[in-house]
Amino acid sequence: RLDKPTMIHKGHVGAVMSIGWSPTGREFVTGGYDATLRIFNYRSGHARDLYYTKRMQRVFAVGISADSKYIVSGSDDTNIRLWRVNASENSGVKTPREENALEYRAALLKKHSHLPEVSKITKSGKRRGPKFVKKQTRIAQIQKESRGNKLENRIKHSKPGVVKHPNERDDAVAKEIG
């Protein structure tokens, strides 16, 4: 069924110019006109990570390596950049002791992920975006709240059943072709 999307992924404040799927098919990376790269899980509506540099301009091409460890991006400033998919992961050879410690930490996070304190810690590790993106996100949030308030007022002051709440997934498909 392609009449409505199963998930809408949000985060970019400009147009998405490129998308690259990981070989596993569980994650994808997007590059946008807002000069950021975002990594999404296919089941999550928000990016799990954000990459950018101050010098990077609009991103027009992205790709993920075959081993799912690196992201390649090409931007308007005529540079090709190589990023780690997991930025905190070391790229060197790990000793068995380091591997065991990392596995233990990951197991602890998975075991206690339902606790609010642990989820705050995992979310606090996210990198902040550039000021431009923060500002545009805030403006979009204000506009969305205004549209919601306007719709609530229209529903409140109309006859019952005349004005309905629109479904965001229904509005996402502009036109079906044959």
GROMACS .gro file of N, CA and C in nm, residues 86-155:
model
  210
   86ASN      N    1   2.931   0.603   1.386
   86ASN     CA    2   2.927   0.621   1.531
   86ASN      C    3   3.046   0.708   1.568
   87ALA      N    4   3.021   0.836   1.590
   87ALA     CA    5   3.128   0.933   1.607
   87ALA      C    6   3.215   0.904   1.729
   88SER      N    7   3.158   0.847   1.834
   88SER     CA    8   3.236   0.823   1.956
   88SER      C    9   3.321   0.697   1.948
   89GLU      N   10   3.303   0.620   1.844
   89GLU     CA   11   3.377   0.494   1.830
   89GLU      C   12   3.517   0.521   1.777
   90ASN      N   13   3.617   0.457   1.839
   90ASN     CA   14   3.755   0.471   1.791
   90ASN      C   15   3.773   0.388   1.665
   91SER      N   16   3.855   0.437   1.574
   91SER     CA   17   3.875   0.365   1.449
   91SER      C   18   3.993   0.269   1.455
   92GLY      N   19   4.073   0.276   1.561
   92GLY     CA   20   4.188   0.187   1.573
   92GLY      C   21   4.149   0.048   1.619
   93VAL      N   22   4.250  -0.037   1.632
   93VAL     CA   23   4.229  -0.174   1.679
   93VAL      C   24   4.206  -0.170   1.830
   94LYS      N   25   4.105  -0.242   1.876
   94LYS     CA   26   4.073  -0.244   2.018
   94LYS      C   27   4.131  -0.370   2.082
   95THR      N   28   4.174  -0.353   2.206
   95THR     CA   29   4.219  -0.469   2.281
   95THR      C   30   4.097  -0.547   2.328
   96PRO      N   31   4.113  -0.674   2.362
   96PRO     CA   32   3.999  -0.751   2.412
   96PRO      C   33   3.933  -0.688   2.535
   97ARG      N   34   4.015  -0.625   2.618
   97ARG     CA   35   3.962  -0.560   2.738
   97ARG      C   36   3.871  -0.443   2.700
   98GLU      N   37   3.914  -0.363   2.600
   98GLU     CA   38   3.832  -0.251   2.553
   98GLU      C   39   3.701  -0.301   2.491
   99GLU      N   40   3.709  -0.408   2.412
   99GLU     CA   41   3.589  -0.464   2.350
   99GLU      C   42   3.490  -0.513   2.455
  100ASN      N   43   3.541  -0.581   2.558
  100ASN     CA   44   3.454  -0.629   2.665
  100ASN      C   45   3.388  -0.512   2.739
  101ALA      N   46   3.466  -0.408   2.765
  101ALA     CA   47   3.410  -0.291   2.835
  101ALA      C   48   3.301  -0.224   2.752
  102LEU      N   49   3.323  -0.209   2.621
  102LEU     CA   50   3.223  -0.148   2.534
  102LEU      C   51   3.097  -0.234   2.526
  103GLU      N   52   3.114  -0.366   2.515
  103GLU     CA   53   2.998  -0.455   2.512
  103GLU      C   54   2.919  -0.448   2.643
  104TYR      N   55   2.991  -0.441   2.755
  104TYR     CA   56   2.926  -0.432   2.886
  104TYR      C   57   2.846  -0.302   2.898
  105ARG      N   58   2.905  -0.191   2.854
  105ARG     CA   59   2.834  -0.061   2.858
  105ARG      C   60   2.709  -0.064   2.770
  106ALA      N   61   2.722  -0.122   2.652
  106ALA     CA   62   2.607  -0.131   2.562
  106ALA      C   63   2.497  -0.218   2.622
  107ALA      N   64   2.536  -0.327   2.687
  107ALA     CA   65   2.438  -0.415   2.750
  107ALA      C   66   2.368  -0.344   2.866
  108LEU      N   67   2.442  -0.265   2.944
  108LEU     CA   68   2.381  -0.188   3.053
  108LEU      C   69   2.281  -0.086   2.999
  109LEU      N   70   2.320  -0.016   2.893
  109LEU     CA   71   2.229   0.083   2.833
  109LEU      C   72   2.102   0.016   2.782
  110LYS      N   73   2.117  -0.099   2.719
  110LYS     CA   74   2.000  -0.169   2.665
  110LYS      C   75   1.911  -0.219   2.779
  111LYS      N   76   1.973  -0.272   2.884
  111LYS     CA   77   1.898  -0.328   2.996
  111LYS      C   78   1.818  -0.219   3.070
  112HIS      N   79   1.878  -0.102   3.086
  112HIS     CA   80   1.815   0.004   3.166
  112HIS      C   81   1.763   0.119   3.081
  113SER      N   82   1.739   0.095   2.952
  113SER     CA   83   1.696   0.204   2.863
  113SER      C   84   1.556   0.255   2.897
  114HIS      N   85   1.476   0.178   2.968
  114HIS     CA   86   1.340   0.221   3.005
  114HIS      C   87   1.340   0.325   3.116
  115LEU      N   88   1.450   0.338   3.189
  115LEU     CA   89   1.457   0.435   3.299
  115LEU      C   90   1.476   0.576   3.245
  116PRO      N   91   1.404   0.675   3.298
  116PRO     CA   92   1.415   0.811   3.245
  116PRO      C   93   1.555   0.871   3.259
  117GLU      N   94   1.626   0.836   3.366
  117GLU     CA   95   1.760   0.891   3.385
  117GLU      C   96   1.856   0.843   3.276
  118VAL      N   97   1.842   0.716   3.240
  118VAL     CA   98   1.930   0.658   3.138
  118VAL      C   99   1.895   0.716   3.001
  119SER      N  100   1.766   0.733   2.973
  119SER     CA  101   1.729   0.790   2.843
  119SER      C  102   1.775   0.934   2.831
  120LYS      N  103   1.777   1.009   2.941
  120LYS     CA  104   1.831   1.146   2.938
  120LYS      C  105   1.979   1.146   2.904
  121ILE      N  106   2.052   1.050   2.961
  121ILE     CA  107   2.196   1.042   2.936
  121ILE      C  108   2.222   1.010   2.790
  122THR      N  109   2.148   0.914   2.735
  122THR     CA  110   2.171   0.876   2.595
  122THR      C  111   2.131   0.989   2.501
  123LYS      N  112   2.025   1.064   2.536
  123LYS     CA  113   1.982   1.174   2.449
  123LYS      C  114   2.073   1.294   2.462
  124SER      N  115   2.137   1.313   2.578
  124SER     CA  116   2.220   1.431   2.598
  124SER      C  117   2.348   1.425   2.515
  125GLY      N  118   2.383   1.306   2.466
  125GLY     CA  119   2.502   1.292   2.384
  125GLY      C  120   2.485   1.345   2.243
  126LYS      N  121   2.362   1.379   2.205
  126LYS     CA  122   2.340   1.429   2.069
  126LYS      C  123   2.407   1.564   2.050
  127ARG      N  124   2.464   1.580   1.933
  127ARG     CA  125   2.529   1.707   1.902
  127ARG      C  126   2.426   1.812   1.866
  128ARG      N  127   2.459   1.932   1.897
  128ARG     CA  128   2.371   2.044   1.866
  128ARG      C  129   2.400   2.090   1.723
  129GLY      N  130   2.297   2.138   1.657
  129GLY     CA  131   2.312   2.184   1.520
  129GLY      C  132   2.360   2.329   1.515
  130PRO      N  133   2.382   2.380   1.395
  130PRO     CA  134   2.423   2.519   1.380
  130PRO      C  135   2.311   2.614   1.422
  131LYS      N  136   2.347   2.738   1.451
  131LYS     CA  137   2.249   2.838   1.496
  131LYS      C  138   2.137   2.857   1.395
  132PHE      N  139   2.172   2.856   1.267
  132PHE     CA  140   2.072   2.873   1.161
  132PHE      C  141   1.966   2.765   1.170
  133VAL      N  142   2.009   2.640   1.190
  133VAL     CA  143   1.915   2.528   1.197
  133VAL      C  144   1.828   2.539   1.322
  134LYS      N  145   1.889   2.576   1.434
  134LYS     CA  146   1.811   2.594   1.558
  134LYS      C  147   1.705   2.702   1.540
  135LYS      N  148   1.744   2.812   1.478
  135LYS     CA  149   1.651   2.923   1.458
  135LYS      C  150   1.537   2.882   1.365
  136GLN      N  151   1.569   2.815   1.255
  136GLN     CA  152   1.466   2.772   1.161
  136GLN      C  153   1.373   2.668   1.224
  137THR      N  154   1.429   2.580   1.308
  137THR     CA  155   1.348   2.480   1.377
  137THR      C  156   1.251   2.548   1.472
  138ARG      N  157   1.299   2.647   1.543
  138ARG     CA  158   1.212   2.721   1.636
  138ARG      C  159   1.101   2.793   1.560
  139ILE      N  160   1.134   2.855   1.447
  139ILE     CA  161   1.033   2.924   1.367
  139ILE      C  162   0.929   2.824   1.316
  140ALA      N  163   0.973   2.708   1.269
  140ALA     CA  164   0.880   2.605   1.221
  140ALA      C  165   0.790   2.555   1.334
  141GLN      N  166   0.846   2.545   1.454
  141GLN     CA  167   0.767   2.501   1.569
  141GLN      C  168   0.660   2.603   1.604
  142ILE      N  169   0.695   2.731   1.600
  142ILE     CA  170   0.597   2.837   1.628
  142ILE      C  171   0.487   2.837   1.522
  143GLN      N  172   0.526   2.820   1.395
  143GLN     CA  173   0.426   2.816   1.287
  143GLN      C  174   0.332   2.696   1.303
  144LYS      N  175   0.386   2.581   1.344
  144LYS     CA  176   0.303   2.463   1.363
  144LYS      C  177   0.204   2.485   1.478
  145GLU      N  178   0.252   2.546   1.586
  145GLU     CA  179   0.163   2.576   1.699
  145GLU      C  180   0.053   2.673   1.657
  146SER      N  181   0.088   2.773   1.577
  146SER     CA  182  -0.011   2.870   1.530
  146SER      C  183  -0.117   2.803   1.442
  147ARG      N  184  -0.072   2.715   1.352
  147ARG     CA  185  -0.168   2.642   1.268
  147ARG      C  186  -0.260   2.556   1.353
  148GLY      N  187  -0.204   2.493   1.456
  148GLY     CA  188  -0.284   2.410   1.546
  148GLY      C  189  -0.387   2.492   1.622
  149ASN      N  190  -0.345   2.609   1.672
  149ASN     CA  191  -0.438   2.698   1.743
  149ASN      C  192  -0.549   2.745   1.651
  150LYS      N  193  -0.513   2.779   1.527
  150LYS     CA  194  -0.613   2.826   1.431
  150LYS      C  195  -0.714   2.715   1.401
  151LEU      N  196  -0.665   2.593   1.383
  151LEU     CA  197  -0.753   2.481   1.356
  151LEU      C  198  -0.845   2.453   1.475
  152GLU      N  199  -0.790   2.459   1.596
  152GLU     CA  200  -0.873   2.438   1.715
  152GLU      C  201  -0.983   2.544   1.724
  153ASN      N  202  -0.950   2.669   1.694
  153ASN     CA  203  -1.051   2.776   1.695
  153ASN      C  204  -1.157   2.753   1.588
  154ARG      N  205  -1.114   2.708   1.469
  154ARG     CA  206  -1.211   2.681   1.362
  154ARG      C  207  -1.304   2.567   1.402
  155ILE      N  208  -1.249   2.464   1.465
  155ILE     CA  209  -1.332   2.351   1.509
  155ILE      C  210  -1.429   2.395   1.619
   0.00000   0.00000   0.00000
